[in-house]
Short mmCIF file of C-alpha atoms in Angstrom, two decimals:
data_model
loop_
_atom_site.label_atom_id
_atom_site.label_comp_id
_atom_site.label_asym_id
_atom_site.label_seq_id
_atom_site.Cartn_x
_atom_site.Cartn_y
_atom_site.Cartn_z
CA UNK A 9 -39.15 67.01 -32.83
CA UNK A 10 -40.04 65.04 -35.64
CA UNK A 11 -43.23 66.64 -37.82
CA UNK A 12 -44.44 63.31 -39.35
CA UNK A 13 -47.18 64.05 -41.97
CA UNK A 14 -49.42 61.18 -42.06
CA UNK A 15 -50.84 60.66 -46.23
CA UNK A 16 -54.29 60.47 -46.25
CA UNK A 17 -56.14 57.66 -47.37
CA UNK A 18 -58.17 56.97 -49.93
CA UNK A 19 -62.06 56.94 -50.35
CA UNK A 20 -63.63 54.73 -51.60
CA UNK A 21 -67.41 56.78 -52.16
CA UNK A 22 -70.53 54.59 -52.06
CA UNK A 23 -72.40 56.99 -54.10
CA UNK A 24 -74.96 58.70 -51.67
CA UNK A 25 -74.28 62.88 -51.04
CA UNK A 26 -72.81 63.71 -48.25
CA UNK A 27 -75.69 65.03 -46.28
CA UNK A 28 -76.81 61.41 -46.32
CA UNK A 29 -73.78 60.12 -44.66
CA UNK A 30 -72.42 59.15 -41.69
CA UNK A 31 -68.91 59.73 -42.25
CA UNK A 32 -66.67 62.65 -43.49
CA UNK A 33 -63.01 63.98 -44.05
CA UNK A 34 -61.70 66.19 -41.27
CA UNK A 35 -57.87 66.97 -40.40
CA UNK A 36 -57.29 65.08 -37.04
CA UNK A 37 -54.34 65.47 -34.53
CA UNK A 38 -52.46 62.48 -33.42
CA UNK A 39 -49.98 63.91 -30.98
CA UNK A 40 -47.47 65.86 -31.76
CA UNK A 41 -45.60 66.22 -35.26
CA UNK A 42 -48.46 64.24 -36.51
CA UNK A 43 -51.78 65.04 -38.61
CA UNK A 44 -54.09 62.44 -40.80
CA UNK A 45 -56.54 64.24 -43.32
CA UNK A 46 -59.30 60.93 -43.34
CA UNK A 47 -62.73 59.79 -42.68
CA UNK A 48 -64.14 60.59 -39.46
CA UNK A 49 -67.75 60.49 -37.78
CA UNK A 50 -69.77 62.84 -39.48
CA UNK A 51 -71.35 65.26 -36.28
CA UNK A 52 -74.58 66.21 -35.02
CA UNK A 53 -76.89 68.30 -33.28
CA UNK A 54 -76.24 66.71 -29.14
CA UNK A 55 -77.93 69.53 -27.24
CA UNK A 56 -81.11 71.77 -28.52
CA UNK A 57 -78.87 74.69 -28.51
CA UNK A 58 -76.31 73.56 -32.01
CA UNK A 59 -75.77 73.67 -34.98
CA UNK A 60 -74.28 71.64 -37.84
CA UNK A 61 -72.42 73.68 -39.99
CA UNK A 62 -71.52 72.43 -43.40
CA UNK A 63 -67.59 74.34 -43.81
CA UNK A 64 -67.50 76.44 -47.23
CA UNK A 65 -63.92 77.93 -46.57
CA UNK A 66 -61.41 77.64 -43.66
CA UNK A 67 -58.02 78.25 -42.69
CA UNK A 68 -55.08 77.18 -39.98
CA UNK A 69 -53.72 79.70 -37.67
CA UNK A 70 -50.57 80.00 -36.26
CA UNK A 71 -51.93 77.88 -32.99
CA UNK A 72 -52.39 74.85 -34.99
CA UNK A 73 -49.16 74.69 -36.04
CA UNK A 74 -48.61 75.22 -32.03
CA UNK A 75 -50.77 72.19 -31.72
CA UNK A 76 -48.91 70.20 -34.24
CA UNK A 77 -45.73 71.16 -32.50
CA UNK A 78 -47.07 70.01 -29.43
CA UNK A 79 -47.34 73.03 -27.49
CA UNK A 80 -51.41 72.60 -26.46
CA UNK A 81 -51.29 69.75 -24.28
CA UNK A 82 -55.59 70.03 -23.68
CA UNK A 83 -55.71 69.48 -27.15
CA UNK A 84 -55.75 65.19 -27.36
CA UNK A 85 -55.23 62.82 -30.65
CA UNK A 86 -57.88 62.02 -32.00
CA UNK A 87 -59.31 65.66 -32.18
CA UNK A 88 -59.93 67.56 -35.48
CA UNK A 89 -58.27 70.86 -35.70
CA UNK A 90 -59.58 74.39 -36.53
CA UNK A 91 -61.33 76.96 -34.96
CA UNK A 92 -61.47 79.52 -37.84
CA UNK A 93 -64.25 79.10 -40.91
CA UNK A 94 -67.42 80.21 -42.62
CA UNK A 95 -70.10 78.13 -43.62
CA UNK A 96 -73.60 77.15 -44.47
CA UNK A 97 -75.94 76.13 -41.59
CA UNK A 98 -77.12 72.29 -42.50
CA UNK A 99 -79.06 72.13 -39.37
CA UNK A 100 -79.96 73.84 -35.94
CA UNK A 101 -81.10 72.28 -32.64
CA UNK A 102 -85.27 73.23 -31.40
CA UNK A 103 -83.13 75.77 -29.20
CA UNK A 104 -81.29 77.59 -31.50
CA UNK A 105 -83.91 80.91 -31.94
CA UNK A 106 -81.20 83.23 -34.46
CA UNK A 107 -80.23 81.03 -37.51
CA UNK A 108 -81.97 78.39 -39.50
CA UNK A 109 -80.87 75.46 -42.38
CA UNK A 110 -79.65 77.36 -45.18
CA UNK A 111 -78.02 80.68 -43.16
CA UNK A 112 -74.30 81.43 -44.22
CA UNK A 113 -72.28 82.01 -40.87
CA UNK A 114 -69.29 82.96 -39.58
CA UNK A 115 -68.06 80.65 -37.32
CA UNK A 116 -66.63 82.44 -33.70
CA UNK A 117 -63.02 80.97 -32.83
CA UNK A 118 -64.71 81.59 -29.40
CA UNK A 119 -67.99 79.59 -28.06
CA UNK A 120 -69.86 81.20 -25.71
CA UNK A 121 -73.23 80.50 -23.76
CA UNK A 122 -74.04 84.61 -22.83
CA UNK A 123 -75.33 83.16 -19.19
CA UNK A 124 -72.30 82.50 -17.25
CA UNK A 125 -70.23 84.92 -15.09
CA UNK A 126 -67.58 85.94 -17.56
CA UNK A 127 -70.19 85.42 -20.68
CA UNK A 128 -71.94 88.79 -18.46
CA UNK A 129 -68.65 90.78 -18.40
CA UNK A 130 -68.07 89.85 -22.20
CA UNK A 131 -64.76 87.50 -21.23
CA UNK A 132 -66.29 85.35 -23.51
CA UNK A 133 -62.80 83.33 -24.08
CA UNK A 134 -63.69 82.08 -20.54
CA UNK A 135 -66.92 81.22 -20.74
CA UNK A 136 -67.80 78.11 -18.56
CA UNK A 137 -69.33 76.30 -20.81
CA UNK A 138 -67.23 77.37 -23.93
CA UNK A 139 -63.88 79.61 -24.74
CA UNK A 140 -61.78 78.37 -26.89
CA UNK A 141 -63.29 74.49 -27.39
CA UNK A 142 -62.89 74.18 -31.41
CA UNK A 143 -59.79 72.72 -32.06
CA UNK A 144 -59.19 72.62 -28.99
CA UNK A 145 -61.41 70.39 -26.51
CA UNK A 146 -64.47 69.91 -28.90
CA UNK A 147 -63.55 68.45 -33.14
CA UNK A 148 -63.18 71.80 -35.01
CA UNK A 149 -63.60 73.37 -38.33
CA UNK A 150 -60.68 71.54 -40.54
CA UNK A 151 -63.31 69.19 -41.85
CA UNK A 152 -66.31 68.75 -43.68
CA UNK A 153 -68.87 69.82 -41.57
CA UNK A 154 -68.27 71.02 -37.81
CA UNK A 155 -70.86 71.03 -34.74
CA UNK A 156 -70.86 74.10 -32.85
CA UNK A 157 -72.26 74.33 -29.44
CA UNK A 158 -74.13 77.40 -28.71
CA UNK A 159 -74.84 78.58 -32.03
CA UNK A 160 -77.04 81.71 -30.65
CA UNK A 161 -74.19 83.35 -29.13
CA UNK A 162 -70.97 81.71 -31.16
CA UNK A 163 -72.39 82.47 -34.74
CA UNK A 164 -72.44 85.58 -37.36
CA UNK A 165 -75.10 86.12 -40.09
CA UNK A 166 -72.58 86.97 -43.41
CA UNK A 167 -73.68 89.86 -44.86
CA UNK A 168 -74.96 89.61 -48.20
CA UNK A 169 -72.45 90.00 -50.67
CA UNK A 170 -69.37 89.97 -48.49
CA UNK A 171 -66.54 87.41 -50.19
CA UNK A 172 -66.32 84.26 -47.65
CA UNK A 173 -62.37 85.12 -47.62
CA UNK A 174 -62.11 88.62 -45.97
CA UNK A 175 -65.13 87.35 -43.23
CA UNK A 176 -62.87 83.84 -42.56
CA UNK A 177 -60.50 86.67 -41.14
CA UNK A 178 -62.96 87.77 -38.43
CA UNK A 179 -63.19 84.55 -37.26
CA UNK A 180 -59.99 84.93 -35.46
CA UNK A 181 -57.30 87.02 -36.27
CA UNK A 182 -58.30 90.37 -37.02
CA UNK A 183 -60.60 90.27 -33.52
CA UNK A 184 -57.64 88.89 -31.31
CA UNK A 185 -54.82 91.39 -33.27
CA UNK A 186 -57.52 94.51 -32.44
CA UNK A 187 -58.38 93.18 -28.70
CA UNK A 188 -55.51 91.62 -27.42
CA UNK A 189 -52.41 93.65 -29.49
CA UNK A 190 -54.64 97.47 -29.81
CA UNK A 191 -57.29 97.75 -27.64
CA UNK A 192 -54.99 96.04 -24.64
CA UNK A 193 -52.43 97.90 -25.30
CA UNK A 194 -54.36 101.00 -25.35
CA UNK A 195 -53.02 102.37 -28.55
CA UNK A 196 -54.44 106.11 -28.96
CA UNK A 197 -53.95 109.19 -31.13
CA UNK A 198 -50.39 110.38 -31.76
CA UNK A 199 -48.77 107.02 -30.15
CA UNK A 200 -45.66 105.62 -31.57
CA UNK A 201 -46.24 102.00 -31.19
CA UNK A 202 -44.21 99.11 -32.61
CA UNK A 203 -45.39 95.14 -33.25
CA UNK A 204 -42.49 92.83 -33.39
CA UNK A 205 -43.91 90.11 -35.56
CA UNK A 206 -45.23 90.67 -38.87
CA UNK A 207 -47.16 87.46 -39.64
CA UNK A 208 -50.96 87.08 -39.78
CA UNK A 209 -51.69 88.52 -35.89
CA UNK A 210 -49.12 91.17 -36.00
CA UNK A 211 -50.56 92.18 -39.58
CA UNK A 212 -54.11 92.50 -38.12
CA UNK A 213 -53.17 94.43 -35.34
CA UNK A 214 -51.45 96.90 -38.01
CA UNK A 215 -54.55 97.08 -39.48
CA UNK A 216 -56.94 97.56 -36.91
CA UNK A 217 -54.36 99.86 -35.07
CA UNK A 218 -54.82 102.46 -37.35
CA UNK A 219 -58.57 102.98 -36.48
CA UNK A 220 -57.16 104.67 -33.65
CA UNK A 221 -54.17 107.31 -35.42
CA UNK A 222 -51.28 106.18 -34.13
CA UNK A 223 -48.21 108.80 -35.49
CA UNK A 224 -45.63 106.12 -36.06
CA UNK A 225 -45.63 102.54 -36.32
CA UNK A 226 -42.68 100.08 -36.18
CA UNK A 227 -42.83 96.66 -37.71
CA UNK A 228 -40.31 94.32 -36.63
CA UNK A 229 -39.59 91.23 -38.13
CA UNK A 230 -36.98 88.99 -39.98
CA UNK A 231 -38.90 88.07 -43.29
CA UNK A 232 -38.01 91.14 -45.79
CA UNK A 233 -41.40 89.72 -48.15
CA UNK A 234 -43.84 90.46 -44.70
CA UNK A 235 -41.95 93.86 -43.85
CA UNK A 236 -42.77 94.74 -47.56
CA UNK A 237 -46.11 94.26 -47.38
CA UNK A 238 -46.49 95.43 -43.66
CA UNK A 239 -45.02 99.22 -45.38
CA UNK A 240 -47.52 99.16 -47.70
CA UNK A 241 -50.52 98.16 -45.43
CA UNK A 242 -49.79 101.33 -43.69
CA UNK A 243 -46.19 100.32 -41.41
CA UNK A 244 -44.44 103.92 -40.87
CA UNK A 245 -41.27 102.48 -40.11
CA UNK A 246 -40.06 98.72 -40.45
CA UNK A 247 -37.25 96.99 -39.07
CA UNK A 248 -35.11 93.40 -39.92
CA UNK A 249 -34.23 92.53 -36.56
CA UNK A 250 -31.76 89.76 -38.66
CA UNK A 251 -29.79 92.37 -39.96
CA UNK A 252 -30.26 95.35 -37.47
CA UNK A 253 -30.21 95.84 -33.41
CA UNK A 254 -34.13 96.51 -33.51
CA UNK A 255 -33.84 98.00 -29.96
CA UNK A 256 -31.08 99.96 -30.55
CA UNK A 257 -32.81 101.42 -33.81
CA UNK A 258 -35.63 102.36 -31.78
CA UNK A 259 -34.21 103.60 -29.25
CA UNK A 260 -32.15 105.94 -30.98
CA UNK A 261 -34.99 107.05 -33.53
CA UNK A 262 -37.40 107.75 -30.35
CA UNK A 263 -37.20 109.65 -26.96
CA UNK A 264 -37.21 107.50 -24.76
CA UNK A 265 -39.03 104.25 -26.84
CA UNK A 266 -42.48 103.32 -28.09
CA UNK A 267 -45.75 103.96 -26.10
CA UNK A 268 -47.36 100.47 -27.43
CA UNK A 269 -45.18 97.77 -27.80
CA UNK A 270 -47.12 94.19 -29.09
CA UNK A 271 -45.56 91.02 -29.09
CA UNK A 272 -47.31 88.75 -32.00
CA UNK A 273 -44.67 85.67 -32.46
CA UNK A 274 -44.90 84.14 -28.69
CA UNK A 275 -41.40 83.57 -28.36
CA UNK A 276 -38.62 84.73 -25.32
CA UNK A 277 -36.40 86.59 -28.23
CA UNK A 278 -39.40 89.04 -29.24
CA UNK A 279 -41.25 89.64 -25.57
CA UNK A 280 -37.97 90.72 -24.74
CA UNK A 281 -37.58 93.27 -27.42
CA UNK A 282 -40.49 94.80 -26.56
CA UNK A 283 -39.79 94.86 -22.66
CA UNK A 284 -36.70 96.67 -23.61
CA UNK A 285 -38.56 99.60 -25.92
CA UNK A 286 -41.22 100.19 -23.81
CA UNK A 287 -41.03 103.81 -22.42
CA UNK A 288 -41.83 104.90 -19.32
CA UNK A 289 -45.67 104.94 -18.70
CA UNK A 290 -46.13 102.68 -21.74
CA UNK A 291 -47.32 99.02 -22.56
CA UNK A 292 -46.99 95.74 -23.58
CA UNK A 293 -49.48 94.24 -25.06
CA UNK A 294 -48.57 90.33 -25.92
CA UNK A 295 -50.60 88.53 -28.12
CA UNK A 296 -48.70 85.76 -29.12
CA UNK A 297 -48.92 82.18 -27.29
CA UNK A 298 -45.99 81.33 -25.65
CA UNK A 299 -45.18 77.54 -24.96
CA UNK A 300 -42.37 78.37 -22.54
CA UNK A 301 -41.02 80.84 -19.75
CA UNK A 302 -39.84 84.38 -20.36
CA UNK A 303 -37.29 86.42 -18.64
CA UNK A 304 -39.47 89.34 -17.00
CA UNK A 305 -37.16 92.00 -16.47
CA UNK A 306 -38.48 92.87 -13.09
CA UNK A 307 -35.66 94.67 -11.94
CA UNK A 308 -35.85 97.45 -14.91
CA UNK A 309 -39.57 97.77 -15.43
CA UNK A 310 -40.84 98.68 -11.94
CA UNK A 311 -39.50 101.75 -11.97
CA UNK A 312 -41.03 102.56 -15.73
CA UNK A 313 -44.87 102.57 -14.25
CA UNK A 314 -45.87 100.30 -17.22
CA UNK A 315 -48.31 97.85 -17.87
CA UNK A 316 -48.16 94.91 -19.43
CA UNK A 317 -51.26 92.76 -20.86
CA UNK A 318 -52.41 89.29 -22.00
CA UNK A 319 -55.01 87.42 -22.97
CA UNK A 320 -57.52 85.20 -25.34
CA UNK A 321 -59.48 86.82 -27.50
CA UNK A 322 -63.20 87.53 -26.80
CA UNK A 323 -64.26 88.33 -29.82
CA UNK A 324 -66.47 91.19 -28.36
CA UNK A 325 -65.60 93.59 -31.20
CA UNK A 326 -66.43 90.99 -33.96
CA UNK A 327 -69.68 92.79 -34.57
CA UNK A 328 -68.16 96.16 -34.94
CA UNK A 329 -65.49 94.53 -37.19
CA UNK A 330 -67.73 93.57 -39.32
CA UNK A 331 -69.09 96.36 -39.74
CA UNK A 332 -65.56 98.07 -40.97
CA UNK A 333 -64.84 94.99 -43.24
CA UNK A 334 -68.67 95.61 -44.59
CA UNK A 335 -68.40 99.44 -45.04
CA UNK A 336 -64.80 98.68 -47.01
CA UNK A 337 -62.89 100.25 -44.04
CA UNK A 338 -60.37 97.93 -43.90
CA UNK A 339 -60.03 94.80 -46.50
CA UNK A 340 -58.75 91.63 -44.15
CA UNK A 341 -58.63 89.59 -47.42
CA UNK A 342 -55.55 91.22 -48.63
CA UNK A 343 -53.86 88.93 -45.57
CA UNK A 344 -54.63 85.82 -47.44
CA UNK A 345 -51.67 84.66 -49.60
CA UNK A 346 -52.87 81.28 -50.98
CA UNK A 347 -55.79 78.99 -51.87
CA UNK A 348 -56.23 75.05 -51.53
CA UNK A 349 -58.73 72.75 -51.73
CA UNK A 350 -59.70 70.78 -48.51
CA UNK A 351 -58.80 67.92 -49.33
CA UNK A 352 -55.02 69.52 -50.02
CA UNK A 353 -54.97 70.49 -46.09
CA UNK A 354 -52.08 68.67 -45.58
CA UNK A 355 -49.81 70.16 -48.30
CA UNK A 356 -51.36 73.22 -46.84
CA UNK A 357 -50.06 72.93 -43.57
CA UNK A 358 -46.79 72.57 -45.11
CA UNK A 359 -46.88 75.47 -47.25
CA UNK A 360 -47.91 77.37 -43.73
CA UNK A 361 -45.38 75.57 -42.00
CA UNK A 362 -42.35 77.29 -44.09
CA UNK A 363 -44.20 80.85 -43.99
CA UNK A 364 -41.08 82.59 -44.94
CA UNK A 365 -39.81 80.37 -48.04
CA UNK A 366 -43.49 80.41 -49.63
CA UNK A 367 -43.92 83.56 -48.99
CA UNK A 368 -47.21 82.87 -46.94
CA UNK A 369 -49.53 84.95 -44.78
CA UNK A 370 -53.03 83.29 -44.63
CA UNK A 371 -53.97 80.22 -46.07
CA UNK A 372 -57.98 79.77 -47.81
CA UNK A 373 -59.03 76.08 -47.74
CA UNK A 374 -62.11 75.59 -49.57
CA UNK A 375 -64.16 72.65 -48.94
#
């Protein structure tokens, strides 16, 4: 597939500040291998419960460049990307009861109403009126300013003093690596547990698995720069699966293979590693979104009593997250590799695009 990067085009500004206009620059999606940085409809408050968020800083995860490789068919062209961001509230609908104009937010990857069925078991990700909608279904944060439905519910005040980088990260990464990688794969005290995939998920879930003292944990991946830096962020044990038999390794360096084995990547190659590591009793806990099949090795694994997870985030430990990133627990801006401007997005998305080359983890667009 061709990834045709459409230039953006010029502005030609009439003068008036940008509250007073109708238009704005957002990053939209028009079908696969192509995205326009360019003037758009500026959004507003369409139901008593929004807000309009003006974007300070944002970011593109590893599911827009999913998007871009056309992998999300609900996501149409014509829809601006990002789901990931924090910013300054501009203005709130005569429902909104929690935030007013001037509040600095974090922005929830994950809109939820709090009424509905799944809202009430704290699935937010499958809320019926929200989920995963920025980005996705509904224009999203890669833009100026960014209307989010629900603000009550899909909103964080930002602590006082807190640098906008490290709380961009709880927007969506470090809760999805701690729900969906840790706390689904039930990671516990003395566990040897191994993520295969050392970008920005499987680097969250490293950190947030150590809340719970695992004794050893594996990193796998290809990219000697993210192993480095995985072995310093606390990584017992790291493995090049490019240059070594990863399941061999840990099979011979372990009993019988890992407790907690988390796919981050979302690819056959590396749900397969882990299926084959998993030791009896264990679990797999994937993470990463997969835009094809995998071969489920059936046959082996029903005999191993494991159990094997999946999911979209909720983003029901964002508050206590915050509270770690607040008390200096853990320090998600150390993820963030490099810094544009918003109106570079697209060179951004390159630079994202060839993690390995640049050397890139997150990406910080400021606005």
């Amino acid at each position: 597939m061709s990834n045709t990067i459409i230039p953006a085009k010029k502005v030609q500004s009439n003068g008036a500040s940008i509250e007073n206009k109708t238009t704005m620059k957002g990053l939209v999606y028009n079908g696969p291998g192509k995205i326009e940085y360019k003037d758009i409809p500026k959004p507003g408050i369409e139901k008593p419960t929004d807000a309009l968020v003006k974007i300070v800083k944002t970011t593109i995860c590893g599911t827009d460049l999913g998007i871009l490789h056309g992998k999300t068919p609900s996501v149409k062209p014509g829809t601006t990307l990002g789901h990931e961001g924090v910013g300054v509230i501009e203005e709130v609908g005569a429902g909104v009861r929690n935030f007013k104009k001037g509040d600095r937010v974090i922005i929830s990857c994950i809109t939820a109403d709090g009424t509905c069925e799944y809202c009430k078991k704290q699935m937010y990700g499958h809320c019926k009126d929200g989920g995963w909608i920025l980005g996705n279904l509904i224009n999203g944060t890669q833009a100026e300013y960014v209307r989010i439905p629900h603000a009550d519910n899909s909103l964080y005040m930002a602590p006082e003093g807190l640098d906008d980088e490290a709380l961009v990260m709880l927007s969506d990464i470090l809760p999805t690596g701690h729900e969906i990688g840790v706390i689904n794969g039930c990671v516990k005290p003395g566990d040897t547990i191994a993520i295969v995939g050392a970008g920005p998920i499987g680097m969250s879930a490293l950190l947030t698995a150590q809340f719970y003292s695992p004794a050893k944990i594996y990193m796998i991946d290809l990219d000697e720069n993210r192993l480095a830096l995985a072995k310093k962020w606390g990584a017992t044990h790291t493995i090049n699966s490019g240059k070594n038999d990863a399941v061999k390794k840990i099979m011979s360096e372990t009993a019988d293979g890992v407790d907690v084995a988390i796919e981050a990547v979302g690819a056959p190659a590396t749900f397969d590693i882990c299926q084959q590591i998993v030791r009896p009793g264990g679990h797999v806990a994937n993470i990463g979104v997969h835009g094809k099949s995998v071969d489920l090795k059936i046959q082996d694994l029903w005999i191993r009593n494991i159990t094997i997870t999946m999911g979209l985030v909720n983003t029901n430990t964002t508050p206590m997250l915050l509270k770690t990133v607040t008390s200096g627990k853990i320090q998600p801006e150390k993820l963030i590799t490099h810094h544009f401007k918003l109106d570079e997005i697209l060179r951004a998305y390159e630079v994202f695009g060839n993690a390995a080359k640049e050397k890139a983890l997150k990406i910080i667009l400021t606005n």
